[in-house]
mmCIF file of C-alpha atoms and ligand atoms in Angstrom:
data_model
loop_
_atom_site.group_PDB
_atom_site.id
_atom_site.type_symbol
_atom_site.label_atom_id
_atom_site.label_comp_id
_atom_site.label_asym_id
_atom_site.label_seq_id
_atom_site.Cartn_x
_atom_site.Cartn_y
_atom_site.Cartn_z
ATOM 1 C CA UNK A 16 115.778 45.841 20.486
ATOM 2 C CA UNK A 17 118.578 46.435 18.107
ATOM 3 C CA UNK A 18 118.895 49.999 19.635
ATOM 4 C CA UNK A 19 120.455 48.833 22.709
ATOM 5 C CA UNK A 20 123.456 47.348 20.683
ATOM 6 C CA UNK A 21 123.707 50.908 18.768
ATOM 7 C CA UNK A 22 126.794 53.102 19.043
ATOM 8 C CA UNK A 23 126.915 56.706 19.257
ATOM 9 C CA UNK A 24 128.777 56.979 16.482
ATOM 10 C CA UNK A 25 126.992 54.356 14.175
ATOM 11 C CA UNK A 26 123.495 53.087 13.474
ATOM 12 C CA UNK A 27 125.648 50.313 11.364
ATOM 13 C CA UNK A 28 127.809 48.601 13.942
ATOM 14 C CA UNK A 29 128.184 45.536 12.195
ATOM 15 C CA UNK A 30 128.645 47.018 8.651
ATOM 16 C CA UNK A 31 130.771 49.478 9.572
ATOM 17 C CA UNK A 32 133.029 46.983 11.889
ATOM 18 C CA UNK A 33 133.225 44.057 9.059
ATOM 19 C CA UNK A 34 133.542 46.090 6.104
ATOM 20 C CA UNK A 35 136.874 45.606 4.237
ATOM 21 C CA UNK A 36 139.193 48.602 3.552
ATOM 22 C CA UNK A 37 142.082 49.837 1.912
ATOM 23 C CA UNK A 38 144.940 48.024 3.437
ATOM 24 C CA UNK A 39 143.087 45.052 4.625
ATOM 25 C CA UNK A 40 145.084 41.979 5.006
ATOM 26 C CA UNK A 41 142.798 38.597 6.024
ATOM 27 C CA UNK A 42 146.099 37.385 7.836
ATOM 28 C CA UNK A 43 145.949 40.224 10.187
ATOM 29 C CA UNK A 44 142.218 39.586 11.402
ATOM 30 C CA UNK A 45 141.188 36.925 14.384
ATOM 31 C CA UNK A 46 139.036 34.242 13.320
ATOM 32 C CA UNK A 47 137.930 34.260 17.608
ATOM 33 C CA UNK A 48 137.253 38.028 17.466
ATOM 34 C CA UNK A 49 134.056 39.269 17.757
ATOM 35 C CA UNK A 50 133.795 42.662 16.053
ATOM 36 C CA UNK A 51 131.054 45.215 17.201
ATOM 37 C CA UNK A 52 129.829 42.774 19.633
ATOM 38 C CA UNK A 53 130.876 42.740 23.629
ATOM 39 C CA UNK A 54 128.435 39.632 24.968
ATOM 40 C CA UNK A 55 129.181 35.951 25.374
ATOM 41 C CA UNK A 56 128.224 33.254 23.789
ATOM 42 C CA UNK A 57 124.582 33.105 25.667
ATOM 43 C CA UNK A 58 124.336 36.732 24.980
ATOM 44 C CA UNK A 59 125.005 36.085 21.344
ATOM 45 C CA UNK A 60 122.142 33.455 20.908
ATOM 46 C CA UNK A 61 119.896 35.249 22.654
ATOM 47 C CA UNK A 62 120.012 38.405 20.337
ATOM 48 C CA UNK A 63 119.939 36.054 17.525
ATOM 49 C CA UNK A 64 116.799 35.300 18.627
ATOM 50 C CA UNK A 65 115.433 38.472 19.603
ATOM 51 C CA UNK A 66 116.047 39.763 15.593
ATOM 52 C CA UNK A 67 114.342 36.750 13.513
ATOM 53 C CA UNK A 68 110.782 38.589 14.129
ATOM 54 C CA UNK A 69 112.585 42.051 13.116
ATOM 55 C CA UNK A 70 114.283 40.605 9.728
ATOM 56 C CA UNK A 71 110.948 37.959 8.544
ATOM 57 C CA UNK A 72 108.565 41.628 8.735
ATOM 58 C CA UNK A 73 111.672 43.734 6.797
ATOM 59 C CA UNK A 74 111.460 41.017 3.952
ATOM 60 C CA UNK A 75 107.879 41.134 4.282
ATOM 61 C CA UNK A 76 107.818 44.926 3.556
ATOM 62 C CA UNK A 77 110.395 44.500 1.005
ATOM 63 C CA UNK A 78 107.687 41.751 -0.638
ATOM 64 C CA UNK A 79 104.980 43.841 -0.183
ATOM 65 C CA UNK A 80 107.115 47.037 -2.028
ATOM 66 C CA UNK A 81 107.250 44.447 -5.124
ATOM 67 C CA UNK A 82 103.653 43.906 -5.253
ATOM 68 C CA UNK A 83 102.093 47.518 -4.020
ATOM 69 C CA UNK A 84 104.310 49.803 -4.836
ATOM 70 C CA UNK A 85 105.972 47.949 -8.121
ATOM 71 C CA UNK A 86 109.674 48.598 -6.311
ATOM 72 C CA UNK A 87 112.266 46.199 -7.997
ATOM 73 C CA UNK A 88 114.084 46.346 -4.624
ATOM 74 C CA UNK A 89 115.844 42.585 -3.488
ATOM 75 C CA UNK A 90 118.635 41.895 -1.640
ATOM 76 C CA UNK A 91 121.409 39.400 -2.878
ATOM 77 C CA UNK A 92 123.843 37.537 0.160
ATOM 78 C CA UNK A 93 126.502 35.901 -1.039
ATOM 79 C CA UNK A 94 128.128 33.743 1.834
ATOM 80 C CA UNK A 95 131.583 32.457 1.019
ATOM 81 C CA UNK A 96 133.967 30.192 2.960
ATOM 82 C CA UNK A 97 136.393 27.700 3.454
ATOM 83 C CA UNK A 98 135.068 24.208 4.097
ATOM 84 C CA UNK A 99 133.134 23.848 7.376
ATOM 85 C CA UNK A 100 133.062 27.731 8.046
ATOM 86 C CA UNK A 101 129.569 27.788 8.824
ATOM 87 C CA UNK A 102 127.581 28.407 5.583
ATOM 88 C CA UNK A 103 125.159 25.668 6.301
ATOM 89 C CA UNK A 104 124.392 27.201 9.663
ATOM 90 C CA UNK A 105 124.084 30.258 8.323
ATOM 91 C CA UNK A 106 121.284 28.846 5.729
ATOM 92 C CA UNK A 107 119.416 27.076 8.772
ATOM 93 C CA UNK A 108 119.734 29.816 11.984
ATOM 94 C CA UNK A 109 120.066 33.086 9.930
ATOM 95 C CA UNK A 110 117.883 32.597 6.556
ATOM 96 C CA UNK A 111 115.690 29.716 8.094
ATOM 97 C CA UNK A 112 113.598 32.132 10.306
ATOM 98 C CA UNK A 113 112.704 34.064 7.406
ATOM 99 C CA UNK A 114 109.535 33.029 5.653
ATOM 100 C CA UNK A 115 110.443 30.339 3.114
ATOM 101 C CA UNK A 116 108.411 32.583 0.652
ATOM 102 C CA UNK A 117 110.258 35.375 0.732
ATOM 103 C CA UNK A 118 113.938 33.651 0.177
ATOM 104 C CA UNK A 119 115.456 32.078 -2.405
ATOM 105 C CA UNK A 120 118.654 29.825 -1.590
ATOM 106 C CA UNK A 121 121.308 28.302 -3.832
ATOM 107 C CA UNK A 122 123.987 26.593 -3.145
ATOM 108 C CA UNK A 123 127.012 26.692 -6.286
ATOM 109 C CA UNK A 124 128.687 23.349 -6.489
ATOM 110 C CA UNK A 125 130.849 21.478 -9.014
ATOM 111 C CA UNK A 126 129.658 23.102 -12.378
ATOM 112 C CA UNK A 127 127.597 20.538 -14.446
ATOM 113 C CA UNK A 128 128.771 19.815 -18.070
ATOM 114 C CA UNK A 129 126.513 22.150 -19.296
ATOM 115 C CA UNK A 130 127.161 25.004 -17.077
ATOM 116 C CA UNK A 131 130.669 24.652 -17.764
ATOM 117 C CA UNK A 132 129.868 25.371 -21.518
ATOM 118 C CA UNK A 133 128.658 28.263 -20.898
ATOM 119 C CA UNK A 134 130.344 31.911 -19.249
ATOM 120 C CA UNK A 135 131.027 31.033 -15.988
ATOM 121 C CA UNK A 136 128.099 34.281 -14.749
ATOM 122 C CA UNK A 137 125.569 32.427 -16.737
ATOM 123 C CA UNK A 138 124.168 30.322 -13.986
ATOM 124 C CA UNK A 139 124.598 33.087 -11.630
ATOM 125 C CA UNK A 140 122.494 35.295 -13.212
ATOM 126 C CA UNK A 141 119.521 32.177 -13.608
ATOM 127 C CA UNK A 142 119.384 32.409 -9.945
ATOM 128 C CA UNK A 143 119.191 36.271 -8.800
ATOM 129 C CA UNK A 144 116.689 36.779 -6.726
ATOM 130 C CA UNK A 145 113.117 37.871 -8.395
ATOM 131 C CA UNK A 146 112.027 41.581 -6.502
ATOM 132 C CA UNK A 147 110.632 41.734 -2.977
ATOM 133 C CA UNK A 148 112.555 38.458 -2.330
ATOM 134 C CA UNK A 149 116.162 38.104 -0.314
ATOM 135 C CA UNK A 150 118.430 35.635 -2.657
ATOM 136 C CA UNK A 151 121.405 33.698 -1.314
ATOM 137 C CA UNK A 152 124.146 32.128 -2.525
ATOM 138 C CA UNK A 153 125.926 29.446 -0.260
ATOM 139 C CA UNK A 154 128.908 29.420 -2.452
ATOM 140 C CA UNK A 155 129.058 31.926 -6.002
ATOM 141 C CA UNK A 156 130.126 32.816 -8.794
ATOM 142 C CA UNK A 157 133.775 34.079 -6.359
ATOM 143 C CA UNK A 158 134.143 29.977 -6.545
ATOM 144 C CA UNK A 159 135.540 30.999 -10.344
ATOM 145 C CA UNK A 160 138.374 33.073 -8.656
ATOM 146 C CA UNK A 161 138.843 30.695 -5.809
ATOM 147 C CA UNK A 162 138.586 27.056 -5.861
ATOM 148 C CA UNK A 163 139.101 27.738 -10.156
ATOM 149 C CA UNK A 164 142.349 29.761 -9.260
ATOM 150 C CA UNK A 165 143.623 27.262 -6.675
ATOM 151 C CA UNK A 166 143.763 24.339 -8.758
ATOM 152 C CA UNK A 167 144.352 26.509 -12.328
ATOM 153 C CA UNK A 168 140.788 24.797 -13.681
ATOM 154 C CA UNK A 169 141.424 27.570 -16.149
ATOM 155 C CA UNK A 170 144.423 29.236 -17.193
ATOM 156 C CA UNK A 171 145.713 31.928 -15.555
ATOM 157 C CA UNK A 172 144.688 34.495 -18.233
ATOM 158 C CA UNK A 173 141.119 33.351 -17.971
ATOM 159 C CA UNK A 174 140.400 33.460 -14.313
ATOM 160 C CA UNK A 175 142.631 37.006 -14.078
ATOM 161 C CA UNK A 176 140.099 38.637 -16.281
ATOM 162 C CA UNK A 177 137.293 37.839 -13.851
ATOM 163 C CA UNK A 178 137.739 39.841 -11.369
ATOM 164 C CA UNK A 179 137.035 42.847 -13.788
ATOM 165 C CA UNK A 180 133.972 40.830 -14.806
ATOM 166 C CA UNK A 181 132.780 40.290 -11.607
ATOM 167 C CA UNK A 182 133.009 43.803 -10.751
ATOM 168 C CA UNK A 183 131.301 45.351 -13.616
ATOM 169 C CA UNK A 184 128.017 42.303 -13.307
ATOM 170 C CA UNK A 185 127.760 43.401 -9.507
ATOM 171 C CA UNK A 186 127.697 47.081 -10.568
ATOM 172 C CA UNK A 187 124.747 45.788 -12.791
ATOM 173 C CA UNK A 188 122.978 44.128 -10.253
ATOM 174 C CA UNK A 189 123.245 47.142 -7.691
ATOM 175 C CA UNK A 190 122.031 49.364 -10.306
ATOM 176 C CA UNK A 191 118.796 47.282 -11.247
ATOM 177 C CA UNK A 192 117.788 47.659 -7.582
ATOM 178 C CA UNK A 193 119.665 44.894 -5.904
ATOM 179 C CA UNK A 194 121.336 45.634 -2.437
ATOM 180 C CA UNK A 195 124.439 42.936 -2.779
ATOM 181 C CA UNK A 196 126.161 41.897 0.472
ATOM 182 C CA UNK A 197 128.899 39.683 0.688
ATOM 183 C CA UNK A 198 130.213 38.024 3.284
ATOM 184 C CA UNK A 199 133.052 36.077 3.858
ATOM 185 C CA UNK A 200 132.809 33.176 6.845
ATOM 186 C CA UNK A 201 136.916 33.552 8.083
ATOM 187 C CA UNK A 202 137.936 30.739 10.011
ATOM 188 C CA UNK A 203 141.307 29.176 11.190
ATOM 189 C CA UNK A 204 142.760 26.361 10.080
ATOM 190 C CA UNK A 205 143.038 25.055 13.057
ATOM 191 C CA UNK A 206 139.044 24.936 13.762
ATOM 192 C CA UNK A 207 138.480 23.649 10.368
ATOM 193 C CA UNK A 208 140.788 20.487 11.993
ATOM 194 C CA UNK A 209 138.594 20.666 14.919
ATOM 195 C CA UNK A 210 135.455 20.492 12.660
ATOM 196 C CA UNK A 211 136.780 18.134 10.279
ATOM 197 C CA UNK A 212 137.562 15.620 13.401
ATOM 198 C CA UNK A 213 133.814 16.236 14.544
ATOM 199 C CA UNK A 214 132.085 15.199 11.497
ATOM 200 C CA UNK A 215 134.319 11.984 11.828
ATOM 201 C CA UNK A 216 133.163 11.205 15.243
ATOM 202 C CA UNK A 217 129.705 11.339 14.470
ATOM 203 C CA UNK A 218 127.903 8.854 12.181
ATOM 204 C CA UNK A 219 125.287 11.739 11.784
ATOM 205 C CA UNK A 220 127.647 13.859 9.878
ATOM 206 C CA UNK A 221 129.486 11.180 7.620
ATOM 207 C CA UNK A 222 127.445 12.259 4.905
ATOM 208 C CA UNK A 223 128.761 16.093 5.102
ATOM 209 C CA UNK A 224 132.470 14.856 5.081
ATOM 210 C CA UNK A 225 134.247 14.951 1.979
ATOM 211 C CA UNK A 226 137.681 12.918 2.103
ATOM 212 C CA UNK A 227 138.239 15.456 -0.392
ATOM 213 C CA UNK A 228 138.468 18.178 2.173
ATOM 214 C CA UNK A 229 141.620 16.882 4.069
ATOM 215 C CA UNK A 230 143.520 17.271 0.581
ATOM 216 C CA UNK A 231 142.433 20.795 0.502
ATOM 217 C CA UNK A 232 144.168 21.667 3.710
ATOM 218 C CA UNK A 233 147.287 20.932 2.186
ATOM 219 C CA UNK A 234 146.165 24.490 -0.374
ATOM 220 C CA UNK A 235 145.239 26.331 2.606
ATOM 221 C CA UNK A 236 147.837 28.935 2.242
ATOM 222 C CA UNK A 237 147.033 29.502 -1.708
ATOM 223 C CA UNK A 238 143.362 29.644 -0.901
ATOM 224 C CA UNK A 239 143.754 32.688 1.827
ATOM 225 C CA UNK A 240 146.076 34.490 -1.022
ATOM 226 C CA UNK A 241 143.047 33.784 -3.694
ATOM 227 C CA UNK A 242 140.227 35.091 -0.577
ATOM 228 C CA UNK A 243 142.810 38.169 -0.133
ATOM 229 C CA UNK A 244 142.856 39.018 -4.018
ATOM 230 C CA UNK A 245 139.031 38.906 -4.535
ATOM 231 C CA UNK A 246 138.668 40.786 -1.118
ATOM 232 C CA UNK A 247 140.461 43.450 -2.536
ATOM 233 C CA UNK A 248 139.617 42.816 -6.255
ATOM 234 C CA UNK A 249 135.776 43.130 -6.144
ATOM 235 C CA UNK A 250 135.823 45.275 -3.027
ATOM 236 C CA UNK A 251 133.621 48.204 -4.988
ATOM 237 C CA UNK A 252 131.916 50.829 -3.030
ATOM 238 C CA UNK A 253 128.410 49.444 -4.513
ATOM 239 C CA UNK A 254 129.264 46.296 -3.486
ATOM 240 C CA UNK A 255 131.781 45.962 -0.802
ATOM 241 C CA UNK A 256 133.131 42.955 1.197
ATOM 242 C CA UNK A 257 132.355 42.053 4.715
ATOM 243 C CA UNK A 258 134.813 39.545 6.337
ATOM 244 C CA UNK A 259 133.011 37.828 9.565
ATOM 245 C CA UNK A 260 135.335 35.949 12.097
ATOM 246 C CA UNK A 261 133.976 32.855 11.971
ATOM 247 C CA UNK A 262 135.495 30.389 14.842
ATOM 248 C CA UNK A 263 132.912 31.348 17.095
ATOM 249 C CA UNK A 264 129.373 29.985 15.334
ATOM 250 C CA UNK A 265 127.537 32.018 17.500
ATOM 251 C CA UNK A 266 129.269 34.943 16.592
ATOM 252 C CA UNK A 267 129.556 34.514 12.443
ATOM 253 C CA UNK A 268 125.226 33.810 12.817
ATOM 254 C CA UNK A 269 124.629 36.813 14.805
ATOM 255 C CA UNK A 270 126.880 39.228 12.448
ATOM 256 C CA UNK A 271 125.716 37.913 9.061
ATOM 257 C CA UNK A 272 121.471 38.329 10.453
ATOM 258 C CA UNK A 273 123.103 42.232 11.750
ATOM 259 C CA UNK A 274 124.634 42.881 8.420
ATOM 260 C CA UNK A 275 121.123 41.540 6.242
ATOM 261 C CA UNK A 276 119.113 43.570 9.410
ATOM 262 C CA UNK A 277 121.629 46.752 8.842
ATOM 263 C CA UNK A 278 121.146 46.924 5.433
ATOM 264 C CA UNK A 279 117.470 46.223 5.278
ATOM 265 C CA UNK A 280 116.995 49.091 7.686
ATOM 266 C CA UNK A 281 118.377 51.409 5.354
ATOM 267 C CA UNK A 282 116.165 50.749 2.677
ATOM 268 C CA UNK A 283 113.791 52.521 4.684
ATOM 269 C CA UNK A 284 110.702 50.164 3.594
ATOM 270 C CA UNK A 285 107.321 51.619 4.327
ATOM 271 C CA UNK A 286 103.997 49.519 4.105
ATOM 272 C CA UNK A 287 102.285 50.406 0.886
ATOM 273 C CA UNK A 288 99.789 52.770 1.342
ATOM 274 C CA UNK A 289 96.005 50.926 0.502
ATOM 275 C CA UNK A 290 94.444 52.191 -2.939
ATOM 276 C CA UNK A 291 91.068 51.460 -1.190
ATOM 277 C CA UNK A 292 89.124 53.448 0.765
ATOM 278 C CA UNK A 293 89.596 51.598 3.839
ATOM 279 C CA UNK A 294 86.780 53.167 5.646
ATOM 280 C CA UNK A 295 84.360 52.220 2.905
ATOM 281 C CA UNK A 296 85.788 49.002 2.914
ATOM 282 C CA UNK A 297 85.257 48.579 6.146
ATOM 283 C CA UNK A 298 81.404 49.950 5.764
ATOM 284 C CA UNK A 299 80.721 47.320 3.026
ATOM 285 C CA UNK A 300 82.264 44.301 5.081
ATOM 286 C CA UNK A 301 79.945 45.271 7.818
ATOM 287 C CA UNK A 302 77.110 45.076 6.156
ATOM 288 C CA UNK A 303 77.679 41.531 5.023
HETATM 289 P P1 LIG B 425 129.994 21.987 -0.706
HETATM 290 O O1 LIG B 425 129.717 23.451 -0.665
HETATM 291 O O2 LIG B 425 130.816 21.508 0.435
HETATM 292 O O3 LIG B 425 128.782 21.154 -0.946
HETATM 293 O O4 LIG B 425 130.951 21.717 -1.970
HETATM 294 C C1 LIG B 425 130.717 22.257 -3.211
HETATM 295 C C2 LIG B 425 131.973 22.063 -4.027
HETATM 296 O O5 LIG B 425 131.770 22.619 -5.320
HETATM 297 C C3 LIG B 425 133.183 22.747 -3.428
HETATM 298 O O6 LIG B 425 134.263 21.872 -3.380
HETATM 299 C C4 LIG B 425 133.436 23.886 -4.390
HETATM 300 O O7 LIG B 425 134.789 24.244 -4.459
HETATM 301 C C5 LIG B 425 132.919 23.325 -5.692
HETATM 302 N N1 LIG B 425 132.591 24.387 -6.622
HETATM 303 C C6 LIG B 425 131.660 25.349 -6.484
HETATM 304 N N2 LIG B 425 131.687 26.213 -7.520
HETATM 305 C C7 LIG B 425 132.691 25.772 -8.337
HETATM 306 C C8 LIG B 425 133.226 26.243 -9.564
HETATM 307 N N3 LIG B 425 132.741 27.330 -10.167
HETATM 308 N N4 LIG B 425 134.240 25.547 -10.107
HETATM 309 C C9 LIG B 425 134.731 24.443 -9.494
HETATM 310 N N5 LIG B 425 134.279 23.961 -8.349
HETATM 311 C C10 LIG B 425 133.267 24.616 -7.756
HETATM 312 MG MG1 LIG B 426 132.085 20.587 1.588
#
């Protein structure tokens, strides 16, 4: 039970741990930590585990608030990340053991012609999650301040204005009854090497590896100076940033299923109440 792993001081452990603040500086945090957690590896798997039943029934109640009780309650996860940092996983182990239903996954890549003609929130905002349903984003609309900044797709004066933009359309969001969490995966460059190699050795992952990648290590530096300016950028109180170490997989999987667990809790769901008489109901099936 997630009360075991509850502080005295916070029914939030993981949100309160991973939450970026004033002063925060990416450079200064340890991909290998493991914030708000004290187990090993096995321990870490196995309360991975023990939560998928707890966070499939909170989107259920959040599903059933949509069609009962006409809530427009959702919950948006952005996952962001350098190459190989685990969003994948998190798709498969996290957002996997949730009913297929109830989720809606997208994954931003290379804008198409078309997007690219249009403001770059524009095919963001065709893929927000409809109410009662938990949307995520394995890459975002942050790849306009990130991979766009690193390689000056736009000029500087376009991609600077952004980060006001972003702001305000998250502000939106949170305000028409979406609970936003974002989540950066933080790993080192040193196991993005060690994953890089991996997907070489094995035939079965050729298809993930992008020659592409190895040329991006060269920007590594400029791409942790464009993940520290949107951390701090878009960090608004009704959306705020949560930076997971991400070296240990185990680790980054458990934290991002806390942080969706933490902040479904909160909503404080309850079943719809039946606008039957249940007893009746159960009087006429009887007599069928
Ligand atoms: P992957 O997530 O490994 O399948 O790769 C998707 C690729 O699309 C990455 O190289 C991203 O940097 C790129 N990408 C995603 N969004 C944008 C964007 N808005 N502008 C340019 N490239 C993007
Ligand atoms: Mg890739």
């Amino acid at each position: 039970m997630a009360e075991d792993r509850r502080t005295v001081d916070s029914d939030r452990p993981f949100t309160e741990a991973l939450r970026v603040r004033e002063g925060f500086g990416l450079s200064d945090l340890d991909p290998r930590s493991t914030p708000a957690f004290t187990g090993r590896k096995a321990d870490g798997k196995a309360a991975l585990l023990e939560h998928d039943d707890e966070l499939s029934s909170l989107q259920e109640q959040l599903y059933a608030a949509s069609v009962g009780g006409d809530s427009r309650r959702r919950v948006l996860l952005i996952v962001q990340g350098m190459d190989t940092s685990g969003k994948g996983g998190i798709m498969r182990h996290v957002v996997g053991r949730v009913d297929p239903q109830g989720v809606q996954i997208t994954a931003f890549k290379k804008p198409t012609e078309e997007e690219l003609r249009h403001p770059f929130l524009w095919r963001i905002r065709k893929r927000l999650p409809e109410p009662g349903k938990i949307g995520v984003f394995d890459r975002s609309h942050y790849e306009d301040v990130l991979v766009v900044r690193v390689h000056d797709l736009v000029p500087q004066q376009e991609w600077s204005s952004r980060y006001a933009t972003i702001n305000d359309f998250e502000q939106e969001l949170v305000e028409d009854g979406i609970t936003v969490i974002k989540v950066m995966l933080h790993i080192s460059a040193a196991e993005q090497k060690e994953r890089l190699g991996k997907r070489l050795d094995r035939p079965d992952k050729h298809w993930k590896f992008n020659p592409g990648d190895i040329d991006e290590r060269e920007n590594w530096s400029d791409y942790q100076e464009a993940y520290q300016a949107a951390l701090e950028r878009c960090n608004i109180d009704a959306a705020p940033w949560f930076v997971v170490p991400a070296d240990r997989k185990w680790y980054a999987r458990l934290a991002v299923q806390q942080l969706l667990l933490e902040h479904l809790r909160a909503l404080d769901l309850r079943w719809p109440v039946a606008t039957f008489d249940v007893e009746e109901q159960k009087a006429r099936l009887a007599r069928t």
